[in-house]
JSON list of C-alpha atoms in Angstrom, two decimals:
[
{"chain": "A", "resi": 243, "resn": "UNK", "atom": "CA", "xyz": [128.60, -134.36, 199.77]},
{"chain": "A", "resi": 244, "resn": "UNK", "atom": "CA", "xyz": [131.00, -133.96, 196.86]},
{"chain": "A", "resi": 245, "resn": "UNK", "atom": "CA", "xyz": [130.59, -130.48, 195.43]},
{"chain": "A", "resi": 246, "resn": "UNK", "atom": "CA", "xyz": [130.69, -130.83, 191.65]},
{"chain": "A", "resi": 247, "resn": "UNK", "atom": "CA", "xyz": [130.59, -128.18, 188.95]},
{"chain": "A", "resi": 248, "resn": "UNK", "atom": "CA", "xyz": [126.85, -128.84, 188.58]},
{"chain": "A", "resi": 249, "resn": "UNK", "atom": "CA", "xyz": [126.25, -128.32, 192.30]},
{"chain": "A", "resi": 250, "resn": "UNK", "atom": "CA", "xyz": [128.22, -125.07, 192.26]},
{"chain": "A", "resi": 251, "resn": "UNK", "atom": "CA", "xyz": [126.13, -123.87, 189.33]},
{"chain": "A", "resi": 252, "resn": "UNK", "atom": "CA", "xyz": [122.99, -124.71, 191.30]},
{"chain": "A", "resi": 253, "resn": "UNK", "atom": "CA", "xyz": [124.34, -122.87, 194.35]},
{"chain": "A", "resi": 254, "resn": "UNK", "atom": "CA", "xyz": [124.97, -119.77, 192.26]},
{"chain": "A", "resi": 255, "resn": "UNK", "atom": "CA", "xyz": [121.52, -119.99, 190.65]},
{"chain": "A", "resi": 256, "resn": "UNK", "atom": "CA", "xyz": [119.82, -120.22, 194.06]},
{"chain": "A", "resi": 257, "resn": "UNK", "atom": "CA", "xyz": [121.80, -117.31, 195.45]},
{"chain": "A", "resi": 258, "resn": "UNK", "atom": "CA", "xyz": [120.95, -115.22, 192.39]},
{"chain": "A", "resi": 259, "resn": "UNK", "atom": "CA", "xyz": [117.25, -115.99, 192.73]},
{"chain": "A", "resi": 260, "resn": "UNK", "atom": "CA", "xyz": [116.98, -115.47, 196.49]},
{"chain": "A", "resi": 261, "resn": "UNK", "atom": "CA", "xyz": [119.07, -112.30, 196.63]},
{"chain": "A", "resi": 262, "resn": "UNK", "atom": "CA", "xyz": [118.18, -110.75, 193.27]},
{"chain": "A", "resi": 263, "resn": "UNK", "atom": "CA", "xyz": [118.65, -107.00, 193.39]},
{"chain": "A", "resi": 264, "resn": "UNK", "atom": "CA", "xyz": [120.69, -107.06, 196.62]},
{"chain": "A", "resi": 265, "resn": "UNK", "atom": "CA", "xyz": [122.36, -103.71, 197.22]},
{"chain": "A", "resi": 266, "resn": "UNK", "atom": "CA", "xyz": [125.16, -102.43, 199.45]},
{"chain": "A", "resi": 267, "resn": "UNK", "atom": "CA", "xyz": [124.08, -101.72, 203.02]},
{"chain": "A", "resi": 268, "resn": "UNK", "atom": "CA", "xyz": [126.40, -98.72, 203.28]},
{"chain": "A", "resi": 269, "resn": "UNK", "atom": "CA", "xyz": [124.95, -95.31, 202.39]},
{"chain": "A", "resi": 270, "resn": "UNK", "atom": "CA", "xyz": [126.92, -93.06, 200.03]},
{"chain": "A", "resi": 271, "resn": "UNK", "atom": "CA", "xyz": [126.32, -90.66, 197.15]},
{"chain": "A", "resi": 272, "resn": "UNK", "atom": "CA", "xyz": [129.61, -90.69, 195.24]},
{"chain": "A", "resi": 273, "resn": "UNK", "atom": "CA", "xyz": [132.97, -92.51, 195.04]},
{"chain": "A", "resi": 274, "resn": "UNK", "atom": "CA", "xyz": [134.54, -90.40, 197.80]},
{"chain": "A", "resi": 275, "resn": "UNK", "atom": "CA", "xyz": [131.75, -91.12, 200.26]},
{"chain": "A", "resi": 276, "resn": "UNK", "atom": "CA", "xyz": [131.89, -94.79, 199.25]},
{"chain": "A", "resi": 277, "resn": "UNK", "atom": "CA", "xyz": [135.63, -94.93, 199.94]},
{"chain": "A", "resi": 278, "resn": "UNK", "atom": "CA", "xyz": [135.33, -93.27, 203.34]},
{"chain": "A", "resi": 279, "resn": "UNK", "atom": "CA", "xyz": [132.37, -95.44, 204.36]},
{"chain": "A", "resi": 280, "resn": "UNK", "atom": "CA", "xyz": [134.21, -98.64, 203.45]},
{"chain": "A", "resi": 281, "resn": "UNK", "atom": "CA", "xyz": [137.32, -97.48, 205.30]},
{"chain": "A", "resi": 282, "resn": "UNK", "atom": "CA", "xyz": [135.18, -96.88, 208.38]},
{"chain": "A", "resi": 283, "resn": "UNK", "atom": "CA", "xyz": [133.50, -100.28, 208.10]},
{"chain": "A", "resi": 284, "resn": "UNK", "atom": "CA", "xyz": [136.53, -102.27, 209.26]},
{"chain": "A", "resi": 285, "resn": "UNK", "atom": "CA", "xyz": [135.47, -104.22, 212.36]},
{"chain": "A", "resi": 286, "resn": "UNK", "atom": "CA", "xyz": [132.26, -102.19, 212.50]},
{"chain": "A", "resi": 287, "resn": "UNK", "atom": "CA", "xyz": [128.70, -102.91, 211.36]},
{"chain": "A", "resi": 288, "resn": "UNK", "atom": "CA", "xyz": [127.35, -101.17, 208.28]},
{"chain": "A", "resi": 289, "resn": "UNK", "atom": "CA", "xyz": [124.43, -99.94, 210.38]},
{"chain": "A", "resi": 290, "resn": "UNK", "atom": "CA", "xyz": [126.79, -98.13, 212.75]},
{"chain": "A", "resi": 291, "resn": "UNK", "atom": "CA", "xyz": [128.85, -96.75, 209.86]},
{"chain": "A", "resi": 292, "resn": "UNK", "atom": "CA", "xyz": [125.70, -95.27, 208.32]},
{"chain": "A", "resi": 293, "resn": "UNK", "atom": "CA", "xyz": [124.94, -93.45, 211.56]},
{"chain": "A", "resi": 294, "resn": "UNK", "atom": "CA", "xyz": [128.46, -92.05, 211.64]},
{"chain": "A", "resi": 295, "resn": "UNK", "atom": "CA", "xyz": [128.64, -91.05, 207.97]},
{"chain": "A", "resi": 296, "resn": "UNK", "atom": "CA", "xyz": [125.23, -89.37, 208.06]},
{"chain": "A", "resi": 297, "resn": "UNK", "atom": "CA", "xyz": [126.71, -87.07, 210.68]},
{"chain": "A", "resi": 298, "resn": "UNK", "atom": "CA", "xyz": [130.21, -86.83, 209.19]},
{"chain": "A", "resi": 299, "resn": "UNK", "atom": "CA", "xyz": [129.19, -86.08, 205.61]},
{"chain": "A", "resi": 300, "resn": "UNK", "atom": "CA", "xyz": [127.11, -83.12, 206.74]},
{"chain": "A", "resi": 301, "resn": "UNK", "atom": "CA", "xyz": [130.38, -81.58, 207.88]},
{"chain": "A", "resi": 302, "resn": "UNK", "atom": "CA", "xyz": [132.80, -82.98, 205.32]},
{"chain": "A", "resi": 303, "resn": "UNK", "atom": "CA", "xyz": [131.88, -84.80, 202.12]},
{"chain": "A", "resi": 304, "resn": "UNK", "atom": "CA", "xyz": [134.91, -83.87, 200.00]},
{"chain": "A", "resi": 305, "resn": "UNK", "atom": "CA", "xyz": [138.66, -84.30, 200.56]},
{"chain": "A", "resi": 306, "resn": "UNK", "atom": "CA", "xyz": [139.04, -80.53, 200.95]},
{"chain": "A", "resi": 307, "resn": "UNK", "atom": "CA", "xyz": [136.39, -80.33, 203.65]},
{"chain": "A", "resi": 308, "resn": "UNK", "atom": "CA", "xyz": [137.72, -83.41, 205.41]},
{"chain": "A", "resi": 309, "resn": "UNK", "atom": "CA", "xyz": [141.16, -81.81, 205.67]},
{"chain": "A", "resi": 310, "resn": "UNK", "atom": "CA", "xyz": [139.66, -78.78, 207.40]},
{"chain": "A", "resi": 311, "resn": "UNK", "atom": "CA", "xyz": [139.10, -81.08, 210.37]},
{"chain": "A", "resi": 312, "resn": "UNK", "atom": "CA", "xyz": [141.95, -81.59, 212.80]},
{"chain": "A", "resi": 313, "resn": "UNK", "atom": "CA", "xyz": [142.87, -85.13, 213.76]},
{"chain": "A", "resi": 314, "resn": "UNK", "atom": "CA", "xyz": [141.13, -84.81, 217.17]},
{"chain": "A", "resi": 315, "resn": "UNK", "atom": "CA", "xyz": [138.03, -83.36, 215.50]},
{"chain": "A", "resi": 316, "resn": "UNK", "atom": "CA", "xyz": [137.81, -86.22, 213.01]},
{"chain": "A", "resi": 317, "resn": "UNK", "atom": "CA", "xyz": [138.42, -88.75, 215.77]},
{"chain": "A", "resi": 318, "resn": "UNK", "atom": "CA", "xyz": [135.50, -87.26, 217.69]},
{"chain": "A", "resi": 319, "resn": "UNK", "atom": "CA", "xyz": [133.26, -87.55, 214.62]},
{"chain": "A", "resi": 320, "resn": "UNK", "atom": "CA", "xyz": [134.04, -91.24, 214.04]},
{"chain": "A", "resi": 321, "resn": "UNK", "atom": "CA", "xyz": [134.72, -92.37, 217.62]},
{"chain": "A", "resi": 322, "resn": "UNK", "atom": "CA", "xyz": [131.73, -94.75, 217.73]},
{"chain": "A", "resi": 323, "resn": "UNK", "atom": "CA", "xyz": [133.07, -96.67, 214.70]},
{"chain": "A", "resi": 324, "resn": "UNK", "atom": "CA", "xyz": [135.91, -98.28, 216.64]},
{"chain": "A", "resi": 325, "resn": "UNK", "atom": "CA", "xyz": [139.61, -98.13, 215.72]},
{"chain": "A", "resi": 326, "resn": "UNK", "atom": "CA", "xyz": [138.99, -94.42, 215.32]},
{"chain": "A", "resi": 327, "resn": "UNK", "atom": "CA", "xyz": [142.60, -93.35, 215.96]},
{"chain": "A", "resi": 328, "resn": "UNK", "atom": "CA", "xyz": [144.02, -95.26, 212.99]},
{"chain": "A", "resi": 329, "resn": "UNK", "atom": "CA", "xyz": [140.95, -94.68, 210.80]},
{"chain": "A", "resi": 330, "resn": "UNK", "atom": "CA", "xyz": [141.15, -90.92, 211.29]},
{"chain": "A", "resi": 331, "resn": "UNK", "atom": "CA", "xyz": [144.87, -90.85, 210.44]},
{"chain": "A", "resi": 332, "resn": "UNK", "atom": "CA", "xyz": [144.29, -92.97, 207.31]},
{"chain": "A", "resi": 333, "resn": "UNK", "atom": "CA", "xyz": [141.35, -90.84, 206.15]},
{"chain": "A", "resi": 334, "resn": "UNK", "atom": "CA", "xyz": [143.26, -87.56, 206.47]},
{"chain": "A", "resi": 335, "resn": "UNK", "atom": "CA", "xyz": [146.37, -89.03, 204.79]},
{"chain": "A", "resi": 336, "resn": "UNK", "atom": "CA", "xyz": [144.21, -90.44, 201.99]},
{"chain": "A", "resi": 337, "resn": "UNK", "atom": "CA", "xyz": [142.53, -87.06, 201.45]},
{"chain": "A", "resi": 338, "resn": "UNK", "atom": "CA", "xyz": [145.94, -85.39, 201.16]},
{"chain": "A", "resi": 339, "resn": "UNK", "atom": "CA", "xyz": [146.95, -87.88, 198.46]},
{"chain": "A", "resi": 340, "resn": "UNK", "atom": "CA", "xyz": [143.65, -87.49, 196.60]},
{"chain": "A", "resi": 341, "resn": "UNK", "atom": "CA", "xyz": [144.17, -83.72, 196.42]},
{"chain": "A", "resi": 342, "resn": "UNK", "atom": "CA", "xyz": [147.88, -83.91, 195.61]},
{"chain": "A", "resi": 343, "resn": "UNK", "atom": "CA", "xyz": [147.86, -86.71, 193.04]},
{"chain": "A", "resi": 344, "resn": "UNK", "atom": "CA", "xyz": [144.31, -87.12, 191.73]},
{"chain": "A", "resi": 345, "resn": "UNK", "atom": "CA", "xyz": [142.75, -83.66, 191.60]},
{"chain": "A", "resi": 346, "resn": "UNK", "atom": "CA", "xyz": [140.58, -84.43, 194.60]},
{"chain": "A", "resi": 347, "resn": "UNK", "atom": "CA", "xyz": [138.94, -87.40, 192.89]},
{"chain": "A", "resi": 348, "resn": "UNK", "atom": "CA", "xyz": [138.99, -91.06, 193.91]},
{"chain": "A", "resi": 349, "resn": "UNK", "atom": "CA", "xyz": [141.05, -92.92, 191.29]},
{"chain": "A", "resi": 350, "resn": "UNK", "atom": "CA", "xyz": [139.23, -95.49, 189.22]},
{"chain": "A", "resi": 351, "resn": "UNK", "atom": "CA", "xyz": [142.26, -97.76, 189.33]},
{"chain": "A", "resi": 352, "resn": "UNK", "atom": "CA", "xyz": [142.64, -100.85, 191.48]},
{"chain": "A", "resi": 353, "resn": "UNK", "atom": "CA", "xyz": [146.39, -100.54, 192.05]},
{"chain": "A", "resi": 354, "resn": "UNK", "atom": "CA", "xyz": [146.18, -96.81, 192.83]},
{"chain": "A", "resi": 355, "resn": "UNK", "atom": "CA", "xyz": [143.40, -97.43, 195.33]},
{"chain": "A", "resi": 356, "resn": "UNK", "atom": "CA", "xyz": [145.48, -100.01, 197.20]},
{"chain": "A", "resi": 357, "resn": "UNK", "atom": "CA", "xyz": [148.27, -97.46, 197.65]},
{"chain": "A", "resi": 358, "resn": "UNK", "atom": "CA", "xyz": [146.00, -95.17, 199.66]},
{"chain": "A", "resi": 359, "resn": "UNK", "atom": "CA", "xyz": [146.55, -95.35, 203.45]},
{"chain": "A", "resi": 360, "resn": "UNK", "atom": "CA", "xyz": [144.15, -97.77, 205.09]},
{"chain": "A", "resi": 361, "resn": "UNK", "atom": "CA", "xyz": [142.95, -99.21, 201.78]},
{"chain": "A", "resi": 362, "resn": "UNK", "atom": "CA", "xyz": [143.55, -102.90, 201.25]},
{"chain": "A", "resi": 363, "resn": "UNK", "atom": "CA", "xyz": [142.44, -105.31, 198.57]},
{"chain": "A", "resi": 364, "resn": "UNK", "atom": "CA", "xyz": [138.94, -105.76, 199.98]},
{"chain": "A", "resi": 365, "resn": "UNK", "atom": "CA", "xyz": [138.26, -102.01, 200.17]},
{"chain": "A", "resi": 366, "resn": "UNK", "atom": "CA", "xyz": [139.68, -101.44, 196.68]},
{"chain": "A", "resi": 367, "resn": "UNK", "atom": "CA", "xyz": [137.46, -104.19, 195.30]},
{"chain": "A", "resi": 368, "resn": "UNK", "atom": "CA", "xyz": [134.37, -102.70, 196.94]},
{"chain": "A", "resi": 369, "resn": "UNK", "atom": "CA", "xyz": [135.10, -99.25, 195.53]},
{"chain": "A", "resi": 370, "resn": "UNK", "atom": "CA", "xyz": [135.82, -100.62, 192.06]},
{"chain": "A", "resi": 371, "resn": "UNK", "atom": "CA", "xyz": [132.62, -102.67, 192.13]},
{"chain": "A", "resi": 372, "resn": "UNK", "atom": "CA", "xyz": [130.16, -100.41, 193.90]},
{"chain": "A", "resi": 373, "resn": "UNK", "atom": "CA", "xyz": [131.39, -96.91, 193.05]},
{"chain": "A", "resi": 374, "resn": "UNK", "atom": "CA", "xyz": [132.75, -97.53, 189.55]},
{"chain": "A", "resi": 375, "resn": "UNK", "atom": "CA", "xyz": [130.68, -100.56, 188.49]},
{"chain": "A", "resi": 376, "resn": "UNK", "atom": "CA", "xyz": [133.59, -102.76, 187.46]},
{"chain": "A", "resi": 377, "resn": "UNK", "atom": "CA", "xyz": [133.41, -106.55, 187.92]},
{"chain": "A", "resi": 378, "resn": "UNK", "atom": "CA", "xyz": [135.00, -107.37, 191.28]},
{"chain": "A", "resi": 379, "resn": "UNK", "atom": "CA", "xyz": [134.49, -109.70, 194.23]},
{"chain": "A", "resi": 380, "resn": "UNK", "atom": "CA", "xyz": [135.42, -108.25, 197.59]},
{"chain": "A", "resi": 381, "resn": "UNK", "atom": "CA", "xyz": [135.93, -110.95, 200.19]},
{"chain": "A", "resi": 382, "resn": "UNK", "atom": "CA", "xyz": [134.83, -109.84, 203.64]},
{"chain": "A", "resi": 383, "resn": "UNK", "atom": "CA", "xyz": [134.16, -112.11, 206.60]},
{"chain": "A", "resi": 384, "resn": "UNK", "atom": "CA", "xyz": [130.69, -113.09, 205.30]},
{"chain": "A", "resi": 385, "resn": "UNK", "atom": "CA", "xyz": [131.86, -113.90, 201.78]},
{"chain": "A", "resi": 386, "resn": "UNK", "atom": "CA", "xyz": [134.83, -115.85, 203.14]},
{"chain": "A", "resi": 387, "resn": "UNK", "atom": "CA", "xyz": [132.63, -117.92, 205.48]},
{"chain": "A", "resi": 388, "resn": "UNK", "atom": "CA", "xyz": [129.81, -118.65, 203.03]},
{"chain": "A", "resi": 389, "resn": "UNK", "atom": "CA", "xyz": [132.13, -119.52, 200.13]},
{"chain": "A", "resi": 390, "resn": "UNK", "atom": "CA", "xyz": [134.03, -122.01, 202.29]},
{"chain": "A", "resi": 391, "resn": "UNK", "atom": "CA", "xyz": [130.94, -123.58, 203.85]},
{"chain": "A", "resi": 392, "resn": "UNK", "atom": "CA", "xyz": [129.33, -124.08, 200.45]},
{"chain": "A", "resi": 393, "resn": "UNK", "atom": "CA", "xyz": [132.70, -125.12, 199.01]},
{"chain": "A", "resi": 394, "resn": "UNK", "atom": "CA", "xyz": [131.83, -122.73, 196.25]},
{"chain": "A", "resi": 395, "resn": "UNK", "atom": "CA", "xyz": [135.41, -121.58, 196.67]},
{"chain": "A", "resi": 396, "resn": "UNK", "atom": "CA", "xyz": [137.71, -122.97, 199.33]},
{"chain": "A", "resi": 397, "resn": "UNK", "atom": "CA", "xyz": [140.69, -121.15, 200.75]},
{"chain": "A", "resi": 398, "resn": "UNK", "atom": "CA", "xyz": [142.49, -120.19, 203.92]},
{"chain": "A", "resi": 399, "resn": "UNK", "atom": "CA", "xyz": [142.99, -116.57, 202.83]},
{"chain": "A", "resi": 400, "resn": "UNK", "atom": "CA", "xyz": [140.62, -113.96, 201.38]},
{"chain": "A", "resi": 401, "resn": "UNK", "atom": "CA", "xyz": [142.76, -113.79, 198.23]},
{"chain": "A", "resi": 402, "resn": "UNK", "atom": "CA", "xyz": [142.49, -117.55, 197.67]},
{"chain": "A", "resi": 403, "resn": "UNK", "atom": "CA", "xyz": [138.70, -117.38, 198.07]},
{"chain": "A", "resi": 404, "resn": "UNK", "atom": "CA", "xyz": [138.49, -114.36, 195.77]},
{"chain": "A", "resi": 405, "resn": "UNK", "atom": "CA", "xyz": [140.39, -116.16, 193.02]},
{"chain": "A", "resi": 406, "resn": "UNK", "atom": "CA", "xyz": [138.31, -119.30, 193.54]},
{"chain": "A", "resi": 407, "resn": "UNK", "atom": "CA", "xyz": [135.05, -117.37, 193.23]},
{"chain": "A", "resi": 408, "resn": "UNK", "atom": "CA", "xyz": [136.30, -115.66, 190.09]},
{"chain": "A", "resi": 409, "resn": "UNK", "atom": "CA", "xyz": [136.79, -119.08, 188.49]},
{"chain": "A", "resi": 410, "resn": "UNK", "atom": "CA", "xyz": [133.30, -120.42, 189.22]},
{"chain": "A", "resi": 411, "resn": "UNK", "atom": "CA", "xyz": [131.16, -117.28, 188.87]},
{"chain": "A", "resi": 412, "resn": "UNK", "atom": "CA", "xyz": [130.72, -115.65, 185.45]},
{"chain": "A", "resi": 413, "resn": "UNK", "atom": "CA", "xyz": [132.60, -112.32, 185.37]},
{"chain": "A", "resi": 414, "resn": "UNK", "atom": "CA", "xyz": [129.48, -110.31, 184.57]},
{"chain": "A", "resi": 415, "resn": "UNK", "atom": "CA", "xyz": [127.99, -111.55, 187.86]},
{"chain": "A", "resi": 416, "resn": "UNK", "atom": "CA", "xyz": [130.99, -110.93, 190.14]},
{"chain": "A", "resi": 417, "resn": "UNK", "atom": "CA", "xyz": [129.76, -107.68, 191.65]},
{"chain": "A", "resi": 418, "resn": "UNK", "atom": "CA", "xyz": [126.22, -108.95, 192.17]},
{"chain": "A", "resi": 419, "resn": "UNK", "atom": "CA", "xyz": [127.49, -112.23, 193.64]},
{"chain": "A", "resi": 420, "resn": "UNK", "atom": "CA", "xyz": [129.50, -110.28, 196.19]},
{"chain": "A", "resi": 421, "resn": "UNK", "atom": "CA", "xyz": [126.21, -108.92, 197.56]},
{"chain": "A", "resi": 422, "resn": "UNK", "atom": "CA", "xyz": [124.41, -112.29, 197.35]},
{"chain": "A", "resi": 423, "resn": "UNK", "atom": "CA", "xyz": [127.07, -113.90, 199.52]},
{"chain": "A", "resi": 424, "resn": "UNK", "atom": "CA", "xyz": [127.17, -111.03, 202.00]},
{"chain": "A", "resi": 425, "resn": "UNK", "atom": "CA", "xyz": [123.41, -111.00, 202.52]},
{"chain": "A", "resi": 426, "resn": "UNK", "atom": "CA", "xyz": [123.28, -114.78, 202.80]},
{"chain": "A", "resi": 427, "resn": "UNK", "atom": "CA", "xyz": [125.95, -114.61, 205.48]},
{"chain": "A", "resi": 428, "resn": "UNK", "atom": "CA", "xyz": [124.07, -111.93, 207.37]},
{"chain": "A", "resi": 429, "resn": "UNK", "atom": "CA", "xyz": [120.61, -113.43, 207.15]},
{"chain": "A", "resi": 430, "resn": "UNK", "atom": "CA", "xyz": [121.10, -117.21, 207.12]},
{"chain": "A", "resi": 431, "resn": "UNK", "atom": "CA", "xyz": [124.67, -118.50, 207.18]},
{"chain": "A", "resi": 432, "resn": "UNK", "atom": "CA", "xyz": [125.64, -116.76, 210.40]},
{"chain": "A", "resi": 433, "resn": "UNK", "atom": "CA", "xyz": [129.04, -117.29, 211.97]},
{"chain": "A", "resi": 434, "resn": "UNK", "atom": "CA", "xyz": [128.02, -119.01, 215.20]},
{"chain": "A", "resi": 435, "resn": "UNK", "atom": "CA", "xyz": [124.57, -120.42, 214.55]},
{"chain": "A", "resi": 436, "resn": "UNK", "atom": "CA", "xyz": [123.78, -120.84, 210.86]},
{"chain": "A", "resi": 437, "resn": "UNK", "atom": "CA", "xyz": [120.07, -121.20, 210.17]},
{"chain": "A", "resi": 438, "resn": "UNK", "atom": "CA", "xyz": [120.43, -124.39, 208.17]},
{"chain": "A", "resi": 439, "resn": "UNK", "atom": "CA", "xyz": [116.83, -125.50, 208.74]},
{"chain": "A", "resi": 440, "resn": "UNK", "atom": "CA", "xyz": [115.55, -122.49, 206.82]},
{"chain": "A", "resi": 441, "resn": "UNK", "atom": "CA", "xyz": [118.38, -122.19, 204.30]},
{"chain": "A", "resi": 442, "resn": "UNK", "atom": "CA", "xyz": [117.41, -122.34, 200.60]},
{"chain": "A", "resi": 443, "resn": "UNK", "atom": "CA", "xyz": [120.85, -123.82, 199.88]},
{"chain": "A", "resi": 444, "resn": "UNK", "atom": "CA", "xyz": [120.71, -126.62, 202.47]},
{"chain": "A", "resi": 445, "resn": "UNK", "atom": "CA", "xyz": [120.19, -129.35, 199.85]},
{"chain": "A", "resi": 446, "resn": "UNK", "atom": "CA", "xyz": [123.33, -128.33, 197.96]},
{"chain": "A", "resi": 447, "resn": "UNK", "atom": "CA", "xyz": [125.50, -127.39, 200.93]},
{"chain": "A", "resi": 448, "resn": "UNK", "atom": "CA", "xyz": [128.11, -129.86, 202.26]},
{"chain": "A", "resi": 449, "resn": "UNK", "atom": "CA", "xyz": [128.18, -128.01, 205.60]},
{"chain": "A", "resi": 450, "resn": "UNK", "atom": "CA", "xyz": [124.41, -128.01, 206.25]},
{"chain": "A", "resi": 451, "resn": "UNK", "atom": "CA", "xyz": [123.47, -129.30, 209.69]},
{"chain": "A", "resi": 452, "resn": "UNK", "atom": "CA", "xyz": [120.78, -131.95, 209.81]}
]
């Protein structure tokens, strides 16, 4: 199947219809909790992160409170998230910077976010989109896989896929599309065994299995 502009538009329309109103799976109440939750989500399921943050945020839900925890104490709080040694170090270092440079607030600035320890492009995009409601497309493993399989945006790196998606999806729909692609990857277009037989996009997908 040759994926034309018309087919891409149909793919986007189907995704928008099927996943209308899709929301983040992570639980948070403000930009700081959003930032910490996304930092914890690296190589960890959102379901597990929500269990951890429900416990953690009862103890520390501001940079000041987080810094009252020692490194071993924070590691104990987030141990079941995986990679807890590096995550704990990054969280405490980030909280120090937030207090020193930003008055304890998470900066609403993409470049400033990326300078925080443990915060890469994907995390910064999520925070900009979800916490601050700016148009952004964060490319996680689900978005990367689905975009390439649909040939909605092809690329060998997350950045290439992000830029490709930005070209074919109207800017006002970037943030919503991020969630459409994530949920499609979780529910249907799974990594090992995609459920092509029940996929609403099968007729416009070049990767659909017969």
